[in-house]
């Protein structure tokens, strides 16, 4: 709410002044502003509608509406000054002469005030009337301001802003023909709720949680707007809209934008609206298959009997869906959106769940998760859930809540405070809480494919008993796991190869709830893994592994490149002789990309799906979250979304189309790694050779603290110095290599690209077998730090 009375002479023209929006929201909000001295000293309201009312009858209806909707005893004397602001203008929306008469009324007001007042045109009418009213405003020149300095005109329109991208664009073109963007006020009243206004301040005015407010720290975000009321007498309107258009496309997405947008440069309207729009533009546009697998929709029993609802209506009154944000900050974090009517109770909230620490200092197999919950109803509050030790001799933990009640509402009547804020902001020209063109475009771009998929019955429409939690319970599976691989109740995978990388990968998946069927050439590793992780099934042969997987099967190879992978796939008793059509093979080892191209084509001919994945991060990455570079077909990539999410470091996976693309990207990555490591090794050799008495451990420490070359590699070198001393005693100067650097050099030669740094780095490793030195000792120490390679 603005802090002072806005001293701007203003006339508010409300089209549809005898409708529900006027009586339930606009009039109570104006009275609230009037009572608190927040309206301009020169302020008038002209009600425009088709029924012939004298001013006194119109004012009498307003008084009656106030008493009904404000739920308070408002005395006649109190209302006199307020009602004196209102006059009535009779006319049909399509009648040109009615707008000419309206222009005359506005000129008389300006003459009485001896000023050119600001004009606000509020379209409190159903969207089908927008075009008629806007075209008549244009023809009558009512929307033309007096000048650049005074007499601004502004337009207020309510959601829905169109029915889809095409109609929204048509509406924008129409609005744009009359008004500039800074004059258009698109209302989504949820943005004016006190809790939502405060989210940005909660996040950015404090530094307690924001550093972890990203994919690294947050496990999931759930936004729910669940109501116990139904459609009631709005059947004709609601049946053409549905829950997704009525609530999902606007309220839920705006709430999501506020809780996930980046920090704006300031709290001005342009900065905040731009930030919301940029976030909404990164929402994942889901394919029909993804929509079918990640959403649920339902309609409450009895809905079709409501007046105005089609007897065979396919309109949803409840839905829940899973989606994601495709940017670096939020990649891989599940976003759960849910709304519904005629449920057992009211729950309107945003719940942000944090990841548990790794490793978690908690009971075995029981991880504690912190949550921040922004509650809008039944009471506005912020609750932070955390864990602490129970008092007593035991070391048990218990959950505690820190709850902050936002404030005691001044007005108990629904919508009054929200619309008071919106009207006040429009009068003074603050667009912060109003939707921009860019936001509308982004929201419809996300919603349109879902509406189209549902219209094509990609998801069957379920039925639920009103006043129950049936749909919430039926859709709970969407929140329990990511997109389950096909229709299974549990994700499962076969893993071939339990070396440093494969073993860590299998453990990580088991901890994330996967059923892992594991095979290794040496069965002792498999049995050890099964002892540590009860969900792991031991397979002593590859046929036994395949037999223990349900269809469609998913098999991950973590095997040495070359003949080992080739035999596992194509030998007489290899996977291709055991798997069936629609099964999936993933090669997560460091195979040569040209081999992966050939293998992908051959497997596709057999009806098998294939993905080649470059896995970076070493054994610790495989265990605690790696960087994944994924090649193959997009359909396969999308089918395996739960796998990538559970294996990768927070959001650290990307798709590159085409067989071999993942391994090619990883090959080049390893070539770059060669060059970077060589540069570090040469630089520290130079430091060591100087006449200065330099502590190389301290040099590595400062290099890795805000400098341009700060990196994980420098951090690992610091660890190596602390482990072995800066002389690196006991570290061999002979540097091993696994082939990727050589492949990168050969690929560059084939493509005619010069790669001097990578070539020189490869040569240094080759020559280290005969001419080791301090630089190659550093290389060996780095390989030990991130890959667990021996330095002996």
mmCIF file with all atom_site columns, N, CA, C and O in Angstrom, residues 76-93:
data_model
loop_
_atom_site.group_PDB
_atom_site.id
_atom_site.type_symbol
_atom_site.label_atom_id
_atom_site.label_alt_id
_atom_site.label_comp_id
_atom_site.label_asym_id
_atom_site.label_entity_id
_atom_site.label_seq_id
_atom_site.pdbx_PDB_ins_code
_atom_site.Cartn_x
_atom_site.Cartn_y
_atom_site.Cartn_z
_atom_site.occupancy
_atom_site.B_iso_or_equiv
_atom_site.pdbx_formal_charge
_atom_site.auth_seq_id
_atom_site.auth_comp_id
_atom_site.auth_asym_id
_atom_site.auth_atom_id
_atom_site.pdbx_PDB_model_num
ATOM 1  N N  . UNK A 1 76 ? -25.138 4.906  7.312   1.00 0.00 ? 76 UNK A N  1
ATOM 2  C CA . UNK A 1 76 ? -25.439 5.778  6.166   1.00 0.00 ? 76 UNK A CA 1
ATOM 3  C C  . UNK A 1 76 ? -24.560 7.023  6.130   1.00 0.00 ? 76 UNK A C  1
ATOM 4  O O  . UNK A 1 76 ? -24.123 7.450  5.070   1.00 0.00 ? 76 UNK A O  1
ATOM 5  N N  . UNK A 1 77 ? -24.328 7.617  7.311   1.00 0.00 ? 77 UNK A N  1
ATOM 6  C CA . UNK A 1 77 ? -23.531 8.839  7.339   1.00 0.00 ? 77 UNK A CA 1
ATOM 7  C C  . UNK A 1 77 ? -22.095 8.583  6.879   1.00 0.00 ? 77 UNK A C  1
ATOM 8  O O  . UNK A 1 77 ? -21.473 9.453  6.270   1.00 0.00 ? 77 UNK A O  1
ATOM 9  N N  . UNK A 1 78 ? -21.588 7.404  7.217   1.00 0.00 ? 78 UNK A N  1
ATOM 10 C CA . UNK A 1 78 ? -20.228 7.073  6.800   1.00 0.00 ? 78 UNK A CA 1
ATOM 11 C C  . UNK A 1 78 ? -20.120 6.970  5.280   1.00 0.00 ? 78 UNK A C  1
ATOM 12 O O  . UNK A 1 78 ? -19.064 7.241  4.713   1.00 0.00 ? 78 UNK A O  1
ATOM 13 N N  . UNK A 1 79 ? -21.204 6.570  4.651   1.00 0.00 ? 79 UNK A N  1
ATOM 14 C CA . UNK A 1 79 ? -21.158 6.287  3.220   1.00 0.00 ? 79 UNK A CA 1
ATOM 15 C C  . UNK A 1 79 ? -21.360 7.517  2.342   1.00 0.00 ? 79 UNK A C  1
ATOM 16 O O  . UNK A 1 79 ? -21.045 7.475  1.155   1.00 0.00 ? 79 UNK A O  1
ATOM 17 N N  . UNK A 1 80 ? -21.897 8.578  2.897   1.00 0.00 ? 80 UNK A N  1
ATOM 18 C CA . UNK A 1 80 ? -22.261 9.731  2.062   1.00 0.00 ? 80 UNK A CA 1
ATOM 19 C C  . UNK A 1 80 ? -21.074 10.258 1.258   1.00 0.00 ? 80 UNK A C  1
ATOM 20 O O  . UNK A 1 80 ? -21.172 10.420 0.028   1.00 0.00 ? 80 UNK A O  1
ATOM 21 N N  . UNK A 1 81 ? -19.916 10.548 1.884   1.00 0.00 ? 81 UNK A N  1
ATOM 22 C CA . UNK A 1 81 ? -18.796 11.072 1.085   1.00 0.00 ? 81 UNK A CA 1
ATOM 23 C C  . UNK A 1 81 ? -18.325 10.068 0.037   1.00 0.00 ? 81 UNK A C  1
ATOM 24 O O  . UNK A 1 81 ? -17.961 10.460 -1.083  1.00 0.00 ? 81 UNK A O  1
ATOM 25 N N  . UNK A 1 82 ? -18.340 8.788  0.420   1.00 0.00 ? 82 UNK A N  1
ATOM 26 C CA . UNK A 1 82 ? -17.872 7.762  -0.522  1.00 0.00 ? 82 UNK A CA 1
ATOM 27 C C  . UNK A 1 82 ? -18.827 7.632  -1.696  1.00 0.00 ? 82 UNK A C  1
ATOM 28 O O  . UNK A 1 82 ? -18.407 7.633  -2.864  1.00 0.00 ? 82 UNK A O  1
ATOM 29 N N  . UNK A 1 83 ? -20.126 7.524  -1.421  1.00 0.00 ? 83 UNK A N  1
ATOM 30 C CA . UNK A 1 83 ? -21.106 7.351  -2.501  1.00 0.00 ? 83 UNK A CA 1
ATOM 31 C C  . UNK A 1 83 ? -21.157 8.572  -3.409  1.00 0.00 ? 83 UNK A C  1
ATOM 32 O O  . UNK A 1 83 ? -21.490 8.450  -4.602  1.00 0.00 ? 83 UNK A O  1
ATOM 33 N N  . UNK A 1 84 ? -20.797 9.742  -2.884  1.00 0.00 ? 84 UNK A N  1
ATOM 34 C CA . UNK A 1 84 ? -20.791 10.942 -3.708  1.00 0.00 ? 84 UNK A CA 1
ATOM 35 C C  . UNK A 1 84 ? -19.789 10.893 -4.845  1.00 0.00 ? 84 UNK A C  1
ATOM 36 O O  . UNK A 1 84 ? -19.857 11.699 -5.789  1.00 0.00 ? 84 UNK A O  1
ATOM 37 N N  . UNK A 1 85 ? -18.827 9.967  -4.778  1.00 0.00 ? 85 UNK A N  1
ATOM 38 C CA . UNK A 1 85 ? -17.846 9.833  -5.857  1.00 0.00 ? 85 UNK A CA 1
ATOM 39 C C  . UNK A 1 85 ? -18.422 9.108  -7.081  1.00 0.00 ? 85 UNK A C  1
ATOM 40 O O  . UNK A 1 85 ? -17.815 9.131  -8.149  1.00 0.00 ? 85 UNK A O  1
ATOM 41 N N  . UNK A 1 86 ? -19.555 8.437  -6.926  1.00 0.00 ? 86 UNK A N  1
ATOM 42 C CA . UNK A 1 86 ? -20.063 7.540  -7.961  1.00 0.00 ? 86 UNK A CA 1
ATOM 43 C C  . UNK A 1 86 ? -21.159 8.192  -8.794  1.00 0.00 ? 86 UNK A C  1
ATOM 44 O O  . UNK A 1 86 ? -22.071 8.835  -8.264  1.00 0.00 ? 86 UNK A O  1
ATOM 45 N N  . UNK A 1 87 ? -21.066 8.010  -10.092 1.00 0.00 ? 87 UNK A N  1
ATOM 46 C CA . UNK A 1 87 ? -22.159 8.340  -11.015 1.00 0.00 ? 87 UNK A CA 1
ATOM 47 C C  . UNK A 1 87 ? -22.323 7.168  -11.972 1.00 0.00 ? 87 UNK A C  1
ATOM 48 O O  . UNK A 1 87 ? -21.434 6.320  -12.092 1.00 0.00 ? 87 UNK A O  1
ATOM 49 N N  . UNK A 1 88 ? -23.487 7.157  -12.634 1.00 0.00 ? 88 UNK A N  1
ATOM 50 C CA . UNK A 1 88 ? -23.792 6.032  -13.515 1.00 0.00 ? 88 UNK A CA 1
ATOM 51 C C  . UNK A 1 88 ? -23.944 6.523  -14.953 1.00 0.00 ? 88 UNK A C  1
ATOM 52 O O  . UNK A 1 88 ? -24.510 7.601  -15.198 1.00 0.00 ? 88 UNK A O  1
ATOM 53 N N  . UNK A 1 89 ? -23.417 5.717  -15.879 1.00 0.00 ? 89 UNK A N  1
ATOM 54 C CA . UNK A 1 89 ? -23.515 6.043  -17.308 1.00 0.00 ? 89 UNK A CA 1
ATOM 55 C C  . UNK A 1 89 ? -24.129 4.850  -18.012 1.00 0.00 ? 89 UNK A C  1
ATOM 56 O O  . UNK A 1 89 ? -23.516 3.775  -18.065 1.00 0.00 ? 89 UNK A O  1
ATOM 57 N N  . UNK A 1 90 ? -25.338 5.031  -18.542 1.00 0.00 ? 90 UNK A N  1
ATOM 58 C CA . UNK A 1 90 ? -26.023 3.929  -19.211 1.00 0.00 ? 90 UNK A CA 1
ATOM 59 C C  . UNK A 1 90 ? -25.620 3.865  -20.679 1.00 0.00 ? 90 UNK A C  1
ATOM 60 O O  . UNK A 1 90 ? -25.524 4.889  -21.361 1.00 0.00 ? 90 UNK A O  1
ATOM 61 N N  . UNK A 1 91 ? -25.347 2.645  -21.141 1.00 0.00 ? 91 UNK A N  1
ATOM 62 C CA . UNK A 1 91 ? -25.000 2.475  -22.544 1.00 0.00 ? 91 UNK A CA 1
ATOM 63 C C  . UNK A 1 91 ? -24.639 1.035  -22.838 1.00 0.00 ? 91 UNK A C  1
ATOM 64 O O  . UNK A 1 91 ? -24.222 0.282  -21.946 1.00 0.00 ? 91 UNK A O  1
ATOM 65 N N  . UNK A 1 92 ? -24.831 0.639  -24.082 1.00 0.00 ? 92 UNK A N  1
ATOM 66 C CA . UNK A 1 92 ? -24.414 -0.690 -24.537 1.00 0.00 ? 92 UNK A CA 1
ATOM 67 C C  . UNK A 1 92 ? -22.966 -0.619 -25.013 1.00 0.00 ? 92 UNK A C  1
ATOM 68 O O  . UNK A 1 92 ? -22.542 0.378  -25.601 1.00 0.00 ? 92 UNK A O  1
ATOM 69 N N  . UNK A 1 93 ? -22.231 -1.680 -24.789 1.00 0.00 ? 93 UNK A N  1
ATOM 70 C CA . UNK A 1 93 ? -20.805 -1.673 -25.119 1.00 0.00 ? 93 UNK A CA 1
ATOM 71 C C  . UNK A 1 93 ? -20.570 -1.435 -26.614 1.00 0.00 ? 93 UNK A C  1
ATOM 72 O O  . UNK A 1 93 ? -19.554 -0.868 -27.001 1.00 0.00 ? 93 UNK A O  1
#
